[in-house]
Amino acid sequence: MRKIFASVLAAAMILSFAACGGGNAPSSSAPASSAPASSAPAESTPAESTPEASGDTVKVGIAIYKFDDNFMTLYRNELKRYFEEDLASKNGVTYELTIMDGKGDQAEQTNQIDGFIASGMDVIICNMVQSSSAATVVEKCKAADIPVIFINREPSAEDLELWDKVAYVGADARQSGTFQGEIVLETENKGDFNGDGVISYVMIMGDPENVDAQYRTEFSIKALEDGGMKVEKLFEQRADWDQAKGQELANTALTQFGDQVEVIFCNNDAMALGAAQAIAANGRKVGENIYLLGVDALEEAQQMVKDGEMTGTVLNDHINQARTAADVALKALNGETIEKNYTVDYVKVTG
Ligand code: GAL
């Protein structure tokens, strides 16, 4: 009876998901007993009983922290394309994706996860709004036996240990920070335009709750120091990955510190694109009297690096991260053993 109720409710929720075209998931405390595809045995599974037998439909719930984020938009588009084109034709399975916008609000995203569970998703891919809430998501998915793959925002190792159908797919942000610092060291004057033996820099940070922001901030500077340079931090503030905020902060820093600023590090390209506008508005010129670094290798940023308007960026490989996340999600769904962490390398982009 409870099961029938859950199925009816699940069907109703699917309709409402479809009706609102990926809008807000209704919150629900419905029992989540309707996840048949996720109960596959752990070891070898005969073809006819795999959750992914040819002709099947697999329901994938994807929660993105915020649609209004340049990098995560590329990532989500590749996830969709990879499931619906590559994997669908390779496996002969229909992947029914429900992709939700967390709008930067953890409470809203938690409701969306409840909605995924109530509507019987087979597997969930989650880009947390706040990685500190990952344990709650794991507990909910574990209770419903729905594998959950975290992407982009790394949960703690402790949270990943809570269940064996949980993994994190991402990149090691320490590497991207180190690459930013190394790109500066590879320039002719090693970032020291005025020759005083000190690199005076501005740091424009992403959301500081995100380890990507923390590590890029720390390791870019560590690379300079490891390379034997002295550093001076003139200014460090958060612009939450956002281009307009990046422009505003870079402008504030350049107005306040003028020619003292030799390098502007941005934790991502969106903020670097904003900083580039502020650099031009302040009559400065990248490569001649200031350096500018980003991360992600957005197309615009790559073009600016080619044109000499940015010193360098670091490829945050959304294509391989998206494909790995999808592959790991299906492995978990098939009952195969999965690792805790899957890491995709960053790549320096300087020309
Ligand atoms: C980072 C990326 C940023 C932003 C952030 C969101 O990896 O470099 O641009 O998308 O993830 O968590």
Coordinates of C-alpha atoms and ligand atoms in Angstrom, one line a residue:
M1 CA 0.0 0.0 0.0
R2 CA 2.8 2.4 1.1
K3 CA 4.6 1.3 -2.1
I4 CA 1.6 2.0 -4.3
F5 CA 1.2 5.4 -2.6
A6 CA 4.9 6.2 -3.2
S7 CA 4.6 5.2 -6.9
V8 CA 1.6 7.3 -7.5
L9 CA 3.2 10.2 -5.8
A10 CA 6.4 9.6 -7.8
A11 CA 4.4 9.7 -11.0
A12 CA 2.7 12.9 -10.0
M13 CA 6.1 14.4 -9.2
I14 CA 7.6 13.4 -12.5
L15 CA 4.7 15.2 -14.2
S16 CA 5.2 18.3 -12.1
F17 CA 9.0 18.2 -12.9
A18 CA 8.1 18.0 -16.6
A19 CA 5.5 20.7 -16.3
C20 CA 7.8 23.2 -14.7
G21 CA 10.5 22.4 -17.2
G22 CA 13.3 21.9 -14.6
G23 CA 12.1 24.6 -12.3
N24 CA 11.7 24.1 -8.5
A25 CA 11.2 20.7 -7.2
P26 CA 8.4 20.4 -4.8
S27 CA 9.6 19.4 -1.4
S28 CA 8.3 16.1 -0.1
S29 CA 8.7 13.7 2.8
A30 CA 7.4 10.8 0.8
P31 CA 8.9 7.4 1.4
A32 CA 11.5 6.6 -1.2
S33 CA 11.0 3.0 -1.8
S34 CA 10.6 3.2 -5.6
A35 CA 14.2 3.1 -6.8
P36 CA 14.2 -0.4 -8.3
A37 CA 17.2 0.2 -10.6
S38 CA 19.6 0.9 -7.8
S39 CA 19.3 -2.4 -6.0
A40 CA 21.6 -4.4 -8.2
P41 CA 23.9 -6.9 -6.6
A42 CA 27.5 -5.7 -6.0
E43 CA 29.4 -8.3 -8.0
S44 CA 29.0 -9.6 -11.5
T45 CA 25.5 -8.9 -12.8
P46 CA 24.0 -11.0 -15.6
A47 CA 23.1 -8.9 -18.7
E48 CA 19.4 -9.5 -18.5
S49 CA 19.0 -8.2 -14.9
T50 CA 21.3 -5.2 -15.1
P51 CA 19.6 -1.9 -14.3
E52 CA 20.8 -0.7 -17.7
A53 CA 19.5 -3.4 -20.0
S54 CA 19.1 -2.3 -23.5
G55 CA 15.7 -0.5 -24.1
D56 CA 15.5 0.6 -20.4
T57 CA 14.9 4.1 -19.2
V58 CA 17.3 5.3 -16.5
K59 CA 16.3 8.4 -14.5
V60 CA 19.1 10.7 -13.6
G61 CA 18.6 13.6 -11.2
I62 CA 21.2 16.4 -11.6
A63 CA 21.4 19.2 -9.0
I64 CA 23.5 22.2 -10.0
Y65 CA 24.4 24.7 -7.4
K66 CA 23.5 27.7 -9.6
F67 CA 22.7 27.8 -13.3
D68 CA 24.0 31.3 -13.5
D69 CA 27.7 30.2 -13.5
N70 CA 29.7 30.2 -16.7
F71 CA 31.8 27.2 -15.9
M72 CA 29.0 25.0 -14.5
T73 CA 26.9 25.9 -17.5
L74 CA 29.5 24.3 -19.8
Y75 CA 29.7 21.4 -17.4
R76 CA 26.0 20.8 -17.3
N77 CA 25.6 21.1 -21.1
E78 CA 28.3 18.4 -21.6
L79 CA 26.7 16.1 -18.9
K80 CA 23.4 16.4 -20.8
R81 CA 25.0 15.8 -24.2
Y82 CA 27.1 12.9 -23.0
F83 CA 24.1 11.1 -21.4
E84 CA 21.6 11.8 -24.1
E85 CA 23.9 11.2 -27.1
D86 CA 27.0 9.2 -26.4
L87 CA 25.8 7.0 -23.6
A88 CA 22.3 6.5 -25.0
S89 CA 23.6 5.2 -28.3
K90 CA 26.4 3.2 -26.7
N91 CA 24.2 1.4 -24.2
G92 CA 20.8 1.4 -26.0
V93 CA 19.3 3.0 -22.9
T94 CA 17.1 6.2 -22.6
Y95 CA 18.5 8.5 -20.0
E96 CA 15.8 10.7 -18.6
L97 CA 17.5 13.7 -17.1
T98 CA 16.0 16.1 -14.6
I99 CA 18.4 19.0 -14.1
M100 CA 17.6 21.5 -11.3
D101 CA 18.9 25.0 -10.5
G102 CA 19.9 25.3 -6.8
K103 CA 20.0 29.1 -7.3
G104 CA 22.8 29.3 -4.7
D105 CA 20.4 28.3 -1.9
Q106 CA 21.2 25.2 0.0
A107 CA 17.6 24.8 1.5
E108 CA 16.2 24.9 -2.1
Q109 CA 18.7 22.3 -3.3
T110 CA 17.9 20.0 -0.4
N111 CA 14.3 20.2 -1.4
Q112 CA 15.3 19.3 -4.9
I113 CA 17.1 16.3 -3.6
D114 CA 14.0 15.3 -1.7
G115 CA 12.1 15.7 -4.9
F116 CA 14.5 13.4 -6.8
I117 CA 14.2 10.7 -4.1
A118 CA 10.4 10.9 -4.0
S119 CA 10.2 10.6 -7.8
G120 CA 12.4 7.5 -7.9
M121 CA 15.5 8.7 -9.6
D122 CA 17.9 5.8 -10.2
V123 CA 21.0 7.9 -9.6
I124 CA 21.8 11.4 -8.5
I125 CA 24.6 13.7 -9.5
C126 CA 25.0 16.6 -7.1
N127 CA 27.0 19.9 -7.3
M128 CA 26.5 21.1 -3.7
V129 CA 25.5 24.7 -3.0
Q130 CA 27.4 24.2 0.3
S131 CA 29.7 21.3 0.6
S132 CA 29.2 21.3 4.4
S133 CA 25.6 19.9 3.7
A134 CA 26.9 16.9 1.8
A135 CA 26.4 14.5 4.8
T136 CA 22.7 15.3 4.8
V137 CA 22.5 14.5 1.1
V138 CA 24.4 11.2 1.6
E139 CA 22.1 10.2 4.4
K140 CA 19.0 10.8 2.4
C141 CA 20.3 9.0 -0.7
K142 CA 21.6 6.1 1.4
A143 CA 18.2 5.7 3.1
A144 CA 16.6 5.5 -0.4
D145 CA 19.5 3.4 -1.8
I146 CA 20.1 5.9 -4.7
P147 CA 23.8 6.3 -5.5
V148 CA 25.0 9.9 -5.4
I149 CA 28.0 11.3 -7.2
F150 CA 29.2 14.7 -6.1
I151 CA 30.8 17.0 -8.7
N152 CA 32.8 20.2 -8.7
R153 CA 32.5 21.1 -4.9
E154 CA 34.4 18.6 -2.9
P155 CA 32.8 17.2 0.2
S156 CA 34.9 16.2 3.2
A157 CA 36.6 12.8 3.1
E158 CA 34.5 11.9 6.2
D159 CA 31.3 12.5 4.3
L160 CA 32.5 10.4 1.4
E161 CA 33.1 7.6 3.8
L162 CA 29.4 7.6 4.9
W163 CA 28.4 5.1 2.2
D164 CA 30.0 3.0 -0.5
K165 CA 27.7 4.3 -3.3
V166 CA 29.1 7.8 -3.0
A167 CA 32.0 9.4 -4.9
Y168 CA 33.5 12.7 -5.8
V169 CA 34.5 13.7 -9.3
G170 CA 36.6 16.8 -9.6
A171 CA 40.0 18.3 -10.0
D172 CA 42.7 19.1 -7.5
A173 CA 42.4 22.8 -7.0
R174 CA 45.9 22.9 -5.5
Q175 CA 47.2 22.1 -9.0
S176 CA 45.4 25.0 -10.6
G177 CA 46.7 27.5 -8.0
T178 CA 50.3 26.1 -8.5
F179 CA 49.9 26.5 -12.3
Q180 CA 48.8 30.1 -11.9
G181 CA 51.9 30.9 -9.8
E182 CA 54.2 29.1 -12.2
I183 CA 52.8 31.0 -15.2
V184 CA 53.9 34.2 -13.4
L185 CA 57.3 32.8 -12.7
E186 CA 57.7 31.9 -16.3
T187 CA 57.4 35.5 -17.4
E188 CA 60.5 37.6 -18.1
N189 CA 60.4 39.6 -14.9
K190 CA 58.8 36.8 -12.8
G191 CA 55.9 39.2 -11.9
D192 CA 58.2 41.9 -10.5
F193 CA 57.7 44.8 -12.9
N194 CA 59.2 47.5 -10.6
G195 CA 62.3 45.4 -9.8
D196 CA 62.0 45.8 -6.0
G197 CA 62.4 42.1 -5.5
V198 CA 58.7 41.7 -4.3
I199 CA 55.6 40.6 -6.3
S200 CA 52.8 42.9 -5.1
Y201 CA 49.5 41.2 -5.9
V202 CA 45.8 41.4 -5.7
M203 CA 43.7 38.3 -5.1
I204 CA 40.1 38.1 -6.2
M205 CA 38.5 35.1 -4.7
G206 CA 35.6 32.8 -5.5
D207 CA 33.2 31.7 -2.8
P208 CA 35.5 31.1 0.2
E209 CA 33.4 28.1 1.4
N210 CA 34.6 26.3 -1.7
V211 CA 37.9 24.5 -1.5
D212 CA 38.6 25.6 -5.1
A213 CA 38.7 29.2 -3.9
Q214 CA 40.8 28.3 -0.8
Y215 CA 43.4 26.2 -2.6
R216 CA 43.8 28.5 -5.6
T217 CA 44.3 31.4 -3.3
E218 CA 46.9 29.5 -1.2
F219 CA 48.8 27.6 -3.8
S220 CA 49.2 30.4 -6.4
I221 CA 51.2 32.3 -3.8
K222 CA 52.9 29.3 -2.5
A223 CA 54.3 28.6 -6.0
L224 CA 55.7 32.1 -6.1
E225 CA 57.4 31.6 -2.8
D226 CA 58.6 28.1 -3.7
G227 CA 60.1 29.8 -6.8
G228 CA 62.2 32.0 -4.5
M229 CA 60.2 35.2 -4.8
K230 CA 59.0 37.5 -2.1
V231 CA 55.3 38.5 -2.1
E232 CA 53.2 41.3 -0.8
K233 CA 49.4 41.0 -0.6
L234 CA 47.9 44.4 -1.4
F235 CA 44.2 43.3 -1.5
E236 CA 42.2 40.1 -1.1
Q237 CA 38.4 39.9 -1.4
R238 CA 35.7 37.6 -2.6
A239 CA 33.8 38.1 -5.8
D240 CA 32.0 34.7 -5.6
W241 CA 33.1 33.6 -9.1
D242 CA 31.1 36.5 -10.7
Q243 CA 32.3 38.7 -13.5
A244 CA 30.6 41.9 -12.5
K245 CA 31.8 41.6 -8.9
G246 CA 35.3 40.7 -10.2
Q247 CA 35.3 43.9 -12.2
E248 CA 34.2 46.0 -9.3
L249 CA 36.8 44.6 -6.9
A250 CA 39.6 44.9 -9.4
N251 CA 38.6 48.5 -10.0
T252 CA 38.6 49.2 -6.3
A253 CA 42.1 47.6 -5.9
L254 CA 43.5 49.4 -8.9
T255 CA 42.1 52.7 -7.7
Q256 CA 43.4 52.2 -4.2
F257 CA 46.9 50.8 -5.0
G258 CA 47.6 52.1 -8.6
D259 CA 50.9 51.2 -10.0
Q260 CA 51.9 49.1 -7.0
V261 CA 49.7 46.3 -8.4
E262 CA 51.9 44.0 -10.4
V263 CA 49.7 40.8 -10.6
I264 CA 46.0 40.2 -10.3
F265 CA 45.1 36.6 -9.5
C266 CA 41.5 35.6 -10.0
N267 CA 40.2 32.3 -8.8
N268 CA 38.3 31.8 -12.0
D269 CA 38.1 33.3 -15.6
A270 CA 34.7 34.9 -15.1
M271 CA 36.2 37.2 -12.5
A272 CA 39.3 37.7 -14.6
L273 CA 37.2 38.8 -17.5
G274 CA 35.8 41.5 -15.2
A275 CA 39.3 42.4 -13.9
A276 CA 40.4 42.8 -17.6
Q277 CA 37.8 45.5 -18.0
A278 CA 38.9 47.2 -14.9
I279 CA 42.6 47.0 -16.0
A280 CA 41.7 48.7 -19.3
A281 CA 39.6 51.3 -17.6
N282 CA 42.5 52.2 -15.3
G283 CA 44.8 52.7 -18.3
R284 CA 47.0 49.6 -17.4
K285 CA 48.2 47.1 -20.0
V286 CA 48.5 43.3 -19.5
G287 CA 52.0 42.1 -20.3
E288 CA 53.5 45.7 -20.2
N289 CA 52.8 46.8 -16.6
I290 CA 50.5 44.1 -15.0
Y291 CA 49.8 40.4 -15.2
L292 CA 46.3 38.8 -15.1
L293 CA 45.6 35.2 -14.3
G294 CA 42.4 33.1 -14.3
V295 CA 41.3 29.5 -14.1
D296 CA 38.8 27.5 -16.3
A297 CA 39.9 28.3 -19.8
L298 CA 36.6 29.7 -20.9
E299 CA 36.6 30.3 -24.6
E300 CA 36.7 34.1 -24.2
A301 CA 39.6 33.8 -21.7
Q302 CA 41.5 31.6 -24.1
Q303 CA 41.1 34.2 -26.8
M304 CA 42.3 36.9 -24.5
V305 CA 45.4 34.9 -23.6
K306 CA 46.1 34.5 -27.4
D307 CA 45.6 38.3 -27.9
G308 CA 47.8 39.1 -24.9
E309 CA 44.9 40.6 -22.8
M310 CA 45.4 37.9 -20.2
T311 CA 48.7 36.4 -19.1
G312 CA 47.4 32.9 -18.6
T313 CA 44.6 30.7 -17.5
V314 CA 44.3 27.0 -16.5
L315 CA 42.0 24.5 -18.2
N316 CA 39.4 23.2 -15.8
D317 CA 38.5 20.2 -17.9
H318 CA 34.7 20.2 -17.7
I319 CA 34.4 17.7 -20.6
N320 CA 36.3 15.0 -18.9
Q321 CA 34.9 15.8 -15.5
A322 CA 31.3 15.6 -16.9
R323 CA 32.0 12.3 -18.7
T324 CA 33.7 10.8 -15.7
A325 CA 30.8 11.8 -13.4
A326 CA 28.3 10.1 -15.8
D327 CA 30.4 7.0 -16.1
V328 CA 30.9 6.7 -12.4
A329 CA 27.2 7.3 -11.8
L330 CA 26.3 4.4 -14.1
K331 CA 29.0 2.1 -12.5
A332 CA 27.5 2.8 -9.1
L333 CA 24.0 2.1 -10.4
N334 CA 25.2 -1.2 -11.9
G335 CA 26.4 -2.2 -8.4
E336 CA 30.1 -2.0 -9.4
T337 CA 32.6 -1.0 -6.8
I338 CA 33.5 2.7 -7.1
E339 CA 36.4 4.8 -5.8
K340 CA 35.9 7.7 -3.4
N341 CA 37.7 10.2 -5.6
Y342 CA 38.1 10.7 -9.3
T343 CA 40.5 13.5 -10.3
V344 CA 40.9 15.1 -13.7
D345 CA 44.1 17.1 -14.3
Y346 CA 44.3 20.8 -14.9
V347 CA 46.3 22.1 -17.9
K348 CA 48.2 25.4 -18.2
V349 CA 47.1 27.8 -21.0
T350 CA 49.5 30.5 -21.9
G351 CA 49.2 31.0 -25.6
Ligands
GAL1 C1 35.2 26.1 -10.0 C2 35.2 26.9 -11.2 C3 34.5 28.2 -11.0 C4 33.1 28.0 -10.5 C5 33.1 27.0 -9.3 C6 31.7 26.7 -8.8 O1 35.8 24.9 -10.2 O2 36.6 27.2 -11.5 O3 34.4 29.0 -12.2 O4 32.3 27.4 -11.5 O5 33.8 25.9 -9.6 O6 31.8 25.8 -7.7

